[in-house]
Coordinates of C-alpha atoms in Angstrom, one line a residue:
M121 CA -38.1 2.0 12.3
A122 CA -36.2 -0.4 14.1
F123 CA -35.5 -3.8 14.7
E124 CA -33.6 -5.5 17.5
L125 CA -32.4 -9.1 17.8
R126 CA -30.6 -10.2 21.3
C127 CA -28.3 -12.7 21.8
Q128 CA -26.5 -14.2 24.6
G129 CA -22.7 -12.9 23.6
L130 CA -23.5 -9.3 23.5
K131 CA -24.7 -7.0 26.5
E132 CA -26.7 -4.9 24.0
P133 CA -29.0 -6.5 21.3
A134 CA -28.3 -5.7 17.9
R135 CA -30.2 -2.8 16.7
L136 CA -30.8 -2.0 13.3
T137 CA -32.7 1.2 12.3
V138 CA -34.0 3.2 9.0
P139 CA -35.2 6.6 9.2
L140 CA -39.0 7.1 8.1
A141 CA -38.0 10.1 6.2
L142 CA -35.9 8.1 4.0
V143 CA -38.6 5.4 3.1
G144 CA -41.6 7.7 3.2
P145 CA -44.0 7.5 6.2
G146 CA -47.8 7.0 5.5
E147 CA -47.0 4.5 2.7
W148 CA -46.9 0.7 2.3
H149 CA -43.4 -1.0 2.6
G150 CA -42.0 -4.5 2.8
I151 CA -40.1 -5.1 6.0
L152 CA -37.8 -7.9 5.9
C153 CA -35.4 -9.0 8.6
R154 CA -32.8 -11.6 7.8
Y155 CA -30.6 -13.7 10.3
D156 CA -28.0 -16.1 9.1
G157 CA -26.6 -17.1 12.4
A158 CA -23.7 -14.5 12.0
K159 CA -25.3 -11.4 11.3
V160 CA -28.9 -9.7 10.9
Q161 CA -30.0 -7.4 8.0
L162 CA -32.6 -5.0 7.8
L163 CA -34.1 -4.7 4.2
V164 CA -37.1 -2.2 3.0
D165 CA -38.8 -3.1 -0.4
G166 CA -36.0 -5.5 -0.8
V167 CA -33.3 -2.8 -0.3
W168 CA -30.4 -3.5 2.3
L169 CA -30.6 -0.6 4.6
D170 CA -28.9 -1.8 7.9
E171 CA -27.0 -4.7 9.2
G172 CA -25.6 -5.7 12.9
F173 CA -23.9 -8.7 14.3
T174 CA -24.4 -11.2 16.8
V175 CA -22.4 -13.3 19.3
G176 CA -23.6 -16.3 21.0
A177 CA -26.9 -18.0 20.6
L178 CA -30.3 -16.6 20.7
P179 CA -31.2 -16.4 24.5
P180 CA -34.0 -18.8 25.1
S181 CA -36.1 -16.6 27.8
E182 CA -36.8 -14.0 25.2
P183 CA -40.0 -13.8 23.6
K184 CA -39.6 -15.4 19.8
T185 CA -41.0 -12.7 18.0
L186 CA -42.4 -9.0 18.8
L187 CA -44.0 -6.7 16.3
G188 CA -44.8 -3.0 17.1
A189 CA -43.0 -3.3 20.7
E190 CA -39.9 -4.1 22.4
S191 CA -38.8 -5.9 25.4
V192 CA -37.2 -3.5 28.3
D193 CA -36.5 -5.1 31.4
G194 CA -38.7 -8.0 31.1
A195 CA -41.6 -5.7 30.3
I196 CA -43.1 -5.3 26.9
R197 CA -43.1 -1.7 25.7
S198 CA -45.1 -0.7 22.5
G199 CA -45.0 2.2 20.7
F200 CA -46.1 1.5 16.9
R201 CA -48.8 3.3 15.5
G202 CA -50.2 2.4 12.1
R203 CA -51.1 -1.0 10.1
M204 CA -49.7 -4.0 9.2
G205 CA -50.3 -6.4 6.5
Q206 CA -49.1 -9.7 5.8
V207 CA -46.9 -11.3 8.5
A208 CA -44.4 -14.4 7.7
L209 CA -41.9 -16.1 9.5
W210 CA -39.2 -18.3 8.0
D211 CA -36.9 -21.0 9.7
R212 CA -34.0 -19.9 7.5
A213 CA -32.2 -17.2 6.1
L214 CA -33.7 -15.9 2.5
S215 CA -31.7 -15.9 -0.2
N216 CA -31.2 -12.8 -2.2
A217 CA -33.3 -14.2 -5.3
E218 CA -35.9 -14.9 -3.0
V219 CA -35.8 -11.3 -1.2
E220 CA -36.0 -9.8 -4.6
A221 CA -39.0 -12.0 -5.5
L222 CA -41.0 -11.3 -2.3
S223 CA -40.2 -7.7 -3.2
G224 CA -41.8 -7.3 -6.5
G225 CA -38.7 -8.5 -8.7
R226 CA -35.5 -7.3 -9.9
R227 CA -36.8 -4.2 -11.6
E228 CA -39.0 -2.9 -8.6
V229 CA -36.1 -3.2 -6.2
A230 CA -33.9 -1.6 -8.3
R231 CA -36.2 1.4 -8.6
Y232 CA -36.7 1.5 -4.8
R233 CA -32.7 1.1 -4.4
K234 CA -32.1 4.2 -6.6
Q235 CA -35.1 6.1 -4.7
Y236 CA -33.4 5.2 -1.3
L237 CA -29.8 5.2 -2.0
G238 CA -29.4 7.5 -4.9
D239 CA -26.9 7.1 -7.8
L240 CA -23.3 6.2 -7.0
G241 CA -21.9 9.4 -8.7
S242 CA -18.3 10.0 -8.3
M243 CA -16.4 7.9 -5.5
Q244 CA -14.3 10.9 -4.7
Y245 CA -15.4 12.0 -1.1
W246 CA -17.8 9.3 -1.2
R247 CA -19.2 7.1 1.6
P248 CA -22.0 4.4 1.5
G249 CA -24.4 6.7 3.6
R250 CA -26.9 5.3 6.1
H251 CA -25.0 4.0 9.0
F252 CA -22.0 3.2 7.0
Y253 CA -18.7 4.4 6.4
V254 CA -15.1 3.5 4.1
G255 CA -12.7 2.0 6.3
D256 CA -9.3 0.8 4.7
C257 CA -9.2 0.7 0.8
L258 CA -7.7 -2.3 -1.0
P259 CA -7.9 -1.0 -4.9
F260 CA -6.6 -3.2 -7.4
Y261 CA -6.7 -3.1 -11.3
H262 CA -7.1 -5.9 -13.9
G263 CA -8.4 -6.5 -17.3
G264 CA -9.1 -3.0 -18.0
V265 CA -11.4 -2.8 -14.6
F266 CA -10.5 -0.6 -11.7
H267 CA -11.8 -2.2 -8.5
F268 CA -12.5 -0.3 -5.5
A269 CA -12.7 -2.3 -2.6
Y270 CA -12.9 -1.3 0.8
L271 CA -13.7 -2.3 4.4
L272 CA -17.3 -1.8 5.1
D273 CA -17.6 0.0 8.5
R274 CA -20.6 0.5 10.9
G275 CA -20.1 2.4 14.0
H276 CA -16.4 3.4 13.6
H277 CA -15.1 -0.2 14.7
T278 CA -17.4 -0.6 17.5
S279 CA -19.3 -3.6 15.9
K280 CA -19.1 -6.9 17.7
G281 CA -17.5 -5.4 20.8
G282 CA -15.0 -3.4 19.1
L283 CA -13.7 -6.3 17.1
G284 CA -15.0 -4.2 13.9
A285 CA -17.1 -6.8 12.0
H286 CA -15.9 -5.4 8.7
Q287 CA -16.5 -7.1 5.5
W288 CA -15.2 -6.4 1.9
V289 CA -17.3 -4.7 -0.4
Q290 CA -16.5 -3.2 -3.8
T291 CA -17.6 -0.9 -6.8
T292 CA -16.1 -1.3 -10.3
S293 CA -15.2 1.1 -13.3
T294 CA -13.4 1.4 -16.5
D295 CA -13.5 5.2 -16.7
L296 CA -13.5 6.6 -13.1
V297 CA -16.4 8.1 -14.1
H298 CA -19.2 5.7 -14.1
W299 CA -19.4 3.1 -11.2
Q300 CA -20.7 0.0 -10.6
D301 CA -22.0 -1.6 -7.5
E302 CA -21.1 -5.1 -7.0
P303 CA -22.1 -8.1 -4.7
M304 CA -20.3 -8.2 -1.3
M305 CA -17.1 -9.6 -1.8
I306 CA -16.3 -11.0 1.3
P307 CA -19.0 -11.1 4.1
V308 CA -18.7 -12.2 7.8
T309 CA -20.4 -15.6 7.3
D310 CA -19.5 -17.2 10.9
Q311 CA -19.6 -15.8 14.4
R312 CA -16.5 -16.8 14.9
E313 CA -15.4 -14.0 12.6
G314 CA -14.7 -10.9 14.5
S315 CA -13.8 -9.0 11.4
I316 CA -12.6 -9.6 7.9
C317 CA -9.5 -7.4 7.8
T318 CA -7.6 -5.8 5.1
G319 CA -5.7 -7.6 2.7
S320 CA -4.8 -7.8 -1.1
V321 CA -6.1 -9.3 -4.6
Y322 CA -3.8 -10.9 -6.8
P323 CA -5.0 -12.0 -10.1
H324 CA -3.2 -15.2 -11.6
E325 CA -4.0 -17.4 -14.5
G326 CA -7.9 -16.7 -14.3
T327 CA -8.1 -16.8 -10.7
Y328 CA -8.3 -13.8 -8.3
Y329 CA -6.6 -14.4 -5.0
A330 CA -8.1 -12.5 -2.0
F331 CA -5.6 -12.6 0.5
Y332 CA -7.1 -11.2 3.9
A333 CA -6.6 -11.5 7.8
T334 CA -9.4 -12.9 9.8
R335 CA -9.8 -11.3 13.4
L336 CA -11.2 -13.8 16.0
G337 CA -13.0 -12.9 19.3
D338 CA -9.5 -13.3 21.3
W339 CA -8.2 -10.3 19.1
S340 CA -5.9 -12.8 17.5
E341 CA -5.3 -12.4 13.4
H342 CA -5.0 -15.1 11.0
L343 CA -4.2 -15.2 7.0
S344 CA -7.5 -16.4 5.2
L345 CA -8.2 -16.8 1.6
A346 CA -11.0 -16.3 -0.8
V347 CA -10.7 -16.9 -4.6
S348 CA -13.0 -15.9 -7.5
P349 CA -13.1 -16.7 -11.2
D350 CA -14.1 -12.9 -12.0
G351 CA -13.2 -10.7 -9.7
I352 CA -16.6 -10.3 -8.5
H353 CA -18.0 -13.4 -7.0
Y354 CA -15.7 -15.0 -4.3
T355 CA -15.6 -18.3 -2.1
K356 CA -14.0 -18.6 0.8
T357 CA -11.4 -21.8 0.8
Q358 CA -11.6 -24.3 3.8
P359 CA -10.2 -24.2 6.2
T360 CA -10.7 -20.6 6.5
L361 CA -7.2 -20.0 8.8
I362 CA -4.4 -20.7 6.6
L363 CA -1.7 -19.1 8.1
S364 CA -1.2 -18.0 12.1
P365 CA 1.4 -16.1 13.7
G366 CA 4.4 -17.7 15.2
P367 CA 5.4 -17.6 19.0
E368 CA 7.8 -14.9 18.3
L369 CA 5.1 -12.2 17.2
R370 CA 2.2 -11.1 19.0
K371 CA -1.4 -11.4 17.9
D372 CA -1.1 -8.7 15.3
F373 CA -1.0 -10.6 12.0
R374 CA -2.9 -8.8 9.2
D375 CA -3.0 -6.8 6.1
P376 CA -1.3 -9.4 3.7
H377 CA 0.0 -8.1 0.5
V378 CA 1.1 -10.6 -2.5
F379 CA 3.6 -9.9 -5.3
R380 CA 5.8 -11.5 -7.6
D381 CA 9.5 -11.5 -8.1
P382 CA 10.1 -11.2 -12.2
G383 CA 13.4 -12.7 -11.8
T384 CA 12.7 -15.8 -9.9
G385 CA 9.0 -16.2 -10.6
L386 CA 8.3 -16.5 -6.7
F387 CA 5.5 -15.1 -5.1
H388 CA 6.2 -13.1 -1.9
L389 CA 3.6 -12.5 0.8
L390 CA 3.8 -9.9 3.3
I391 CA 2.1 -9.3 6.5
A392 CA 2.0 -6.8 9.3
A393 CA 3.0 -7.9 12.5
V394 CA 4.6 -7.2 15.8
L395 CA 7.6 -8.9 17.7
Q396 CA 6.8 -10.4 21.3
A397 CA 10.1 -9.3 22.5
D398 CA 10.3 -5.7 22.2
G399 CA 7.0 -4.8 20.4
K400 CA 8.9 -3.3 17.2
G401 CA 6.7 -3.5 14.1
L402 CA 7.9 -5.4 11.1
L403 CA 6.6 -7.1 7.8
A404 CA 6.6 -10.6 8.2
H405 CA 7.7 -12.4 4.9
Y406 CA 6.8 -15.8 3.2
T407 CA 7.5 -17.2 -0.4
S408 CA 5.4 -19.7 -2.5
S409 CA 5.8 -21.3 -6.1
D410 CA 2.0 -21.8 -6.3
L411 CA -0.2 -19.2 -4.0
K412 CA -1.1 -21.9 -1.7
Q413 CA 1.8 -23.4 0.3
W414 CA 4.3 -20.8 2.0
K415 CA 7.6 -20.8 3.2
E416 CA 8.8 -18.2 6.1
E417 CA 11.5 -15.9 5.3
A418 CA 13.4 -13.2 7.3
P419 CA 11.2 -10.2 7.8
F420 CA 10.9 -8.0 4.7
L421 CA 11.4 -4.7 6.9
A422 CA 11.9 -4.5 10.5
G423 CA 12.7 -2.1 13.4
L424 CA 9.8 -0.1 12.9
P425 CA 8.1 1.8 15.9
L426 CA 4.6 0.7 15.1
V427 CA 2.9 -2.1 13.3
P428 CA 3.4 -1.6 9.6
E429 CA -0.2 -1.5 8.5
C430 CA -1.7 -2.0 5.2
P431 CA 1.5 -2.8 3.2
D432 CA 1.8 -2.3 -0.8
Y433 CA 4.1 -3.0 -3.2
F434 CA 4.4 -2.0 -7.0
E435 CA 6.6 -1.5 -9.8
W436 CA 6.2 1.7 -11.7
K437 CA 8.4 2.9 -14.6
G438 CA 11.5 1.2 -13.6
W439 CA 11.2 1.8 -10.0
Y440 CA 9.8 -0.5 -6.9
Y441 CA 7.7 0.9 -4.3
L442 CA 7.2 -0.5 -0.4
V443 CA 4.2 1.4 1.0
F444 CA 3.4 0.7 4.8
S445 CA 1.3 3.0 7.2
Q446 CA 2.5 4.3 11.0
A447 CA -0.3 5.4 12.8
G448 CA -2.5 5.2 9.8
V449 CA -0.1 7.6 7.7
A450 CA 1.1 5.9 4.5
H451 CA 5.1 6.2 4.0
Y452 CA 6.8 4.7 1.2
R453 CA 10.4 3.5 0.4
I454 CA 11.9 3.1 -3.2
S455 CA 14.7 0.8 -5.0
R456 CA 15.7 0.0 -8.2
S457 CA 15.5 -3.7 -7.5
P458 CA 12.6 -6.0 -6.6
L459 CA 13.4 -6.7 -3.2
G460 CA 15.5 -3.7 -2.2
P461 CA 17.6 -2.4 -0.8
W462 CA 15.0 0.3 0.3
T463 CA 15.6 4.3 0.9
A464 CA 13.3 6.7 2.2
P465 CA 12.9 9.8 -0.1
E466 CA 13.1 13.4 1.9
V467 CA 9.3 13.4 1.7
D468 CA 8.1 9.7 2.1
V469 CA 4.3 10.7 2.6
F470 CA 1.3 11.3 -0.1
D471 CA -0.2 13.7 2.0
G472 CA -1.1 15.2 5.5
D473 CA -1.8 13.0 8.3
Q474 CA -5.5 13.0 8.3
I475 CA -5.8 10.6 5.0
R476 CA -5.4 7.2 6.4
V477 CA -3.5 4.1 5.1
L478 CA -3.5 4.8 1.3
K479 CA -2.9 1.9 -1.0
T480 CA -2.8 2.0 -4.8
A481 CA -3.3 0.5 -7.9
G482 CA -2.7 0.8 -11.6
F483 CA -5.0 2.3 -14.2
T484 CA -5.2 2.5 -18.0
G485 CA -2.2 4.2 -19.5
N486 CA 0.2 3.2 -16.9
R487 CA -1.3 5.4 -14.4
R488 CA -1.1 4.9 -10.7
L489 CA -4.1 5.8 -8.2
G490 CA -4.2 5.8 -4.7
A491 CA -7.2 5.2 -2.4
A492 CA -7.4 5.8 1.2
F493 CA -10.1 7.6 3.9
L494 CA -10.4 10.4 5.4
P495 CA -12.0 9.8 8.9
V496 CA -15.1 11.7 10.2
S497 CA -12.8 12.8 13.0
P498 CA -8.8 12.3 13.8
D499 CA -10.0 10.0 16.6
R500 CA -12.4 8.0 15.1
Y501 CA -12.1 5.1 12.5
A502 CA -13.5 5.1 8.9
G503 CA -15.2 8.1 6.8
H504 CA -15.0 8.9 3.3
A505 CA -13.1 7.8 0.2
V506 CA -10.2 9.8 -1.0
F507 CA -8.4 9.4 -4.3
R508 CA -5.1 10.5 -5.5
E509 CA -3.4 10.2 -9.0
L510 CA 0.6 9.6 -8.5
I511 CA 3.1 11.4 -10.2
Q512 CA 6.7 10.1 -10.5
H513 CA 9.7 12.6 -10.3
E514 CA 13.0 11.6 -12.2
D515 CA 14.5 10.6 -8.8
G516 CA 11.7 8.1 -8.2
S517 CA 10.1 10.0 -5.4
L518 CA 6.3 10.7 -5.6
G519 CA 3.9 13.5 -5.7
S520 CA 0.1 13.4 -6.1
H521 CA -2.7 15.4 -7.5
F522 CA -6.5 15.3 -8.1
P523 CA -7.5 12.4 -10.4
E524 CA -9.0 14.6 -13.6
E525 CA -12.0 12.2 -14.1
M526 CA -13.1 12.2 -10.3
L527 CA -13.1 16.1 -10.0
P528 CA -16.7 17.4 -8.6
K529 CA -18.8 18.9 -11.4
T530 CA -19.0 22.6 -11.0
G531 CA -21.6 25.5 -12.2
K532 CA -20.8 28.8 -13.8
R533 CA -18.2 30.9 -12.6
V534 CA -18.8 33.0 -9.7
A535 CA -17.7 36.7 -9.7
L536 CA -16.3 38.1 -6.2
S537 CA -17.0 41.2 -5.1
P538 CA -14.2 42.9 -3.0
M539 CA -15.3 44.0 0.4
T540 CA -12.3 45.0 2.3
L541 CA -9.0 46.0 1.5
T542 CA -6.5 46.7 3.6
N543 CA -3.0 47.9 2.1
A544 CA -4.2 46.3 -1.1
R545 CA -5.9 47.1 -4.3
A546 CA -8.0 45.5 -7.1
E547 CA -6.8 46.0 -10.7
K548 CA -8.4 45.2 -13.8
G549 CA -8.7 41.5 -15.1
G550 CA -9.2 40.4 -11.6
L551 CA -5.8 40.8 -10.4
L552 CA -5.2 41.6 -6.4
R553 CA -2.2 43.4 -4.9
I554 CA -1.7 42.9 -1.4
G555 CA 1.0 44.3 0.9
G556 CA 4.3 46.0 0.0
A557 CA 7.8 46.0 0.4
D558 CA 8.4 44.5 4.0
T559 CA 4.7 45.6 4.7
S560 CA 1.7 43.5 5.2
G561 CA -1.9 43.7 3.6
S562 CA -5.1 41.8 3.2
A563 CA -8.3 41.5 1.0
L564 CA -11.7 40.2 1.7
L565 CA -13.9 38.9 -1.0
D566 CA -17.4 38.3 -1.0
G567 CA -19.5 35.5 -2.7
L568 CA -17.9 32.3 -1.8
P569 CA -20.4 29.3 -2.0
H570 CA -20.6 26.6 0.5
N571 CA -19.4 23.7 -1.7
A572 CA -16.9 25.0 -4.6
R573 CA -13.8 24.6 -6.4
L574 CA -11.6 27.5 -6.5
R575 CA -8.6 27.9 -8.7
L576 CA -6.0 30.9 -8.5
T577 CA -2.1 31.7 -8.8
L578 CA -0.4 33.4 -5.9
E579 CA 3.0 35.4 -6.7
P580 CA 4.9 36.3 -3.4
A581 CA 7.4 39.0 -3.5
A582 CA 11.1 37.9 -2.8
G583 CA 11.7 38.0 0.8
I584 CA 8.0 37.5 2.1
R585 CA 7.5 36.0 5.5
E586 CA 4.1 34.2 5.0
Y587 CA 1.0 34.5 2.9
G588 CA -2.3 32.5 2.5
L589 CA -6.0 32.2 2.5
R590 CA -9.2 32.0 4.6
L591 CA -11.9 30.3 3.1
G592 CA -15.4 30.8 4.8
A593 CA -14.6 33.8 6.8
S594 CA -17.1 36.1 8.0
A595 CA -17.8 39.6 7.3
T596 CA -15.1 40.9 9.3
G597 CA -12.6 38.6 7.9
Q598 CA -12.4 36.2 11.0
G599 CA -12.8 32.6 11.2
G600 CA -13.2 29.8 8.3
A601 CA -10.4 27.5 7.1
E602 CA -6.8 29.1 7.0
V603 CA -4.3 28.0 4.6
R604 CA -1.0 29.2 5.4
F605 CA 2.1 29.4 3.0
S606 CA 5.9 29.6 4.4
P607 CA 8.3 29.9 1.6
S608 CA 11.4 29.7 4.1
A609 CA 10.2 26.8 5.8
R610 CA 9.0 25.2 2.8
Q611 CA 5.8 24.4 4.6
V612 CA 1.9 24.6 4.1
R613 CA -0.4 24.0 6.8
L614 CA -4.1 24.3 7.8
A615 CA -4.4 26.3 11.2
G616 CA -5.2 23.6 13.6
G617 CA -4.8 21.0 11.1
P618 CA -2.3 18.9 9.2
S619 CA 0.8 20.3 7.1
L620 CA 3.0 19.4 4.1
S621 CA 6.9 19.9 4.5
A622 CA 9.7 20.1 1.8
V623 CA 7.3 22.1 -0.5
D624 CA 9.1 23.6 -3.2
G625 CA 8.1 26.8 -5.2
L626 CA 6.3 28.7 -2.5
D627 CA 8.7 31.5 -3.1
R628 CA 8.0 31.6 -7.1
K629 CA 4.3 31.3 -8.4
P630 CA 2.5 28.4 -6.8
T631 CA -0.9 27.6 -8.4
L632 CA -3.7 26.3 -6.1
D633 CA -6.7 24.0 -6.6
I634 CA -9.3 23.7 -3.9
I635 CA -12.2 21.9 -3.4
L636 CA -14.9 22.6 -0.7
K637 CA -17.3 20.1 0.1
D638 CA -19.4 20.0 3.1
D639 CA -16.9 19.8 5.7
I640 CA -14.0 18.8 3.6
L641 CA -11.4 21.1 2.3
D642 CA -9.0 19.4 -0.4
L643 CA -5.8 21.3 -1.6
C644 CA -3.4 20.5 -4.6
V645 CA -0.5 22.9 -5.0
D646 CA 1.1 23.3 -8.4
G647 CA -0.5 19.8 -9.5
R648 CA 2.3 18.0 -7.4
R649 CA 1.3 17.7 -3.8
T650 CA -2.0 17.3 -2.1
L651 CA -3.5 18.2 1.4
I652 CA -6.9 17.2 2.9
S653 CA -8.7 18.1 6.1
R654 CA -12.0 18.4 7.8
I655 CA -12.8 21.9 8.5
P656 CA -15.9 23.2 10.3
A657 CA -19.4 23.0 8.2
A658 CA -20.6 26.3 9.5
R659 CA -18.8 29.0 8.0
G660 CA -19.0 32.4 6.4
E661 CA -19.0 33.4 2.6
Q662 CA -16.1 35.4 2.2
I663 CA -12.5 34.4 0.9
G664 CA -9.5 36.2 2.6
L665 CA -5.9 36.7 1.2
F666 CA -3.2 37.9 3.4
S667 CA 0.3 38.8 3.0
E668 CA 3.0 39.3 6.1
G669 CA 6.3 41.0 5.7
G670 CA 6.2 41.6 1.7
A671 CA 3.6 42.1 -1.2
L672 CA 1.4 39.4 -2.8
S673 CA -0.5 39.1 -6.3
A674 CA -3.5 36.9 -7.0
S675 CA -4.5 36.2 -10.3
G676 CA -6.3 33.8 -12.4
I677 CA -9.2 33.8 -9.6
D678 CA -11.8 31.1 -10.9
L679 CA -14.5 30.1 -8.3
R680 CA -17.3 27.8 -9.2
P681 CA -20.3 26.2 -7.1
L682 CA -20.2 22.2 -7.2
K683 CA -23.2 20.9 -8.7

């Protein structure tokens, strides 16, 4: 099922599609296409399933309407086989309430929405489905409600000629388990809006201030603001562009973040920017007493090699944190004072280099959660949502682990069967001993489900060179995703993928928690360091354990399929 709308500003028409297998071939459906001058939406039985964007006016030479056919090089080509019932045209975009009424009412539309889109479930490793993906995340927490806001992406940043055409959407939760889909926060409503870029929400005195950047067709970026009385329904302020980069800056001027200095009461605004003179990245800095009039200050942070994307700032347990991303990887700085000076810890990242532009928000019980996206591939924008719970060490440095409430549900424990033992032996209680003094060894266990959670403890002998696992290996012990631990180098790495540095305790008795879900591998070491990556979806049903240059024991092996 497809719909096309041509416009003068795009080489190719906006093309919207819905697979027939999703909605049920051979059945009657209400199909509605809504165009508001900035975007076009395809709805089936009142459920929004696809969206595209337009640039320029509709070409006057095109036929006004084609049903069951398409126009190709001036010729009309038909391919529809079926029946059509009532056909109606409106000279305006219908409201959501009107769409619901035409589709059988709110309950009927809700029934179809559940049928076509399913329940939200957990937000961990989630994406909207259909043609959509999770882009930059901008979570916030207020009044007992966690708001997971993010950029809705279609086409991996290719919409509107590469401008992105992103929009803010959100789901909310009070317990991280049950989630509520909310209306779109900040949509594209004007053709001049090439994208609604990343920003932040600052609640103050009964109003939610959503600061964001608008990217225009010339790729320049400008500060914009939308306000809300409830954190759910937002209205763009007019004029929509309230602050623009000065002549010393390039067109990059995005990702605004607002915080308040507890000492002076002044509001501080940070904006990711780049200097014209030398191309260095900086956080442009503005102050305000009312969140409306802004005064430019000296840069908050300068001299960075790249634009410091998606800045974040928060106070937590007496420490102040400044977060910014370089090439998509979030780095952080710490201070005892609200405005610095800022220092970098030994490890200034939260994960490997595949988790992108992590930003944080508080949660009940003085907890701190991070939200980011895992791209579908390293060279493409947007993918699945990933959540982390931060932990704070005595020196102010941060670690991370899986949020307990968002762990996937699992089934009964799987009994693994030893297949091949090379210089290894299996003992009572599921204990495995691999290798020996200055010698290597390996064990191959059968019974790994495709989607699973694996927990175990590894105990390397003193002086071991390296050890690790192969998840999804073949019956010969080859292939799969290899996780390798190097105690002397203090490193954890995925073969051909990301790594963690400065990991302490690898020479002692690390406990591992591993999630395998489709093509995602998510690893937590000792409840304090995490590493996520894409892995081949096609893999075997074996787990391989190996030691190199020393003995290794594996105990407490708990393997369960994901429900």
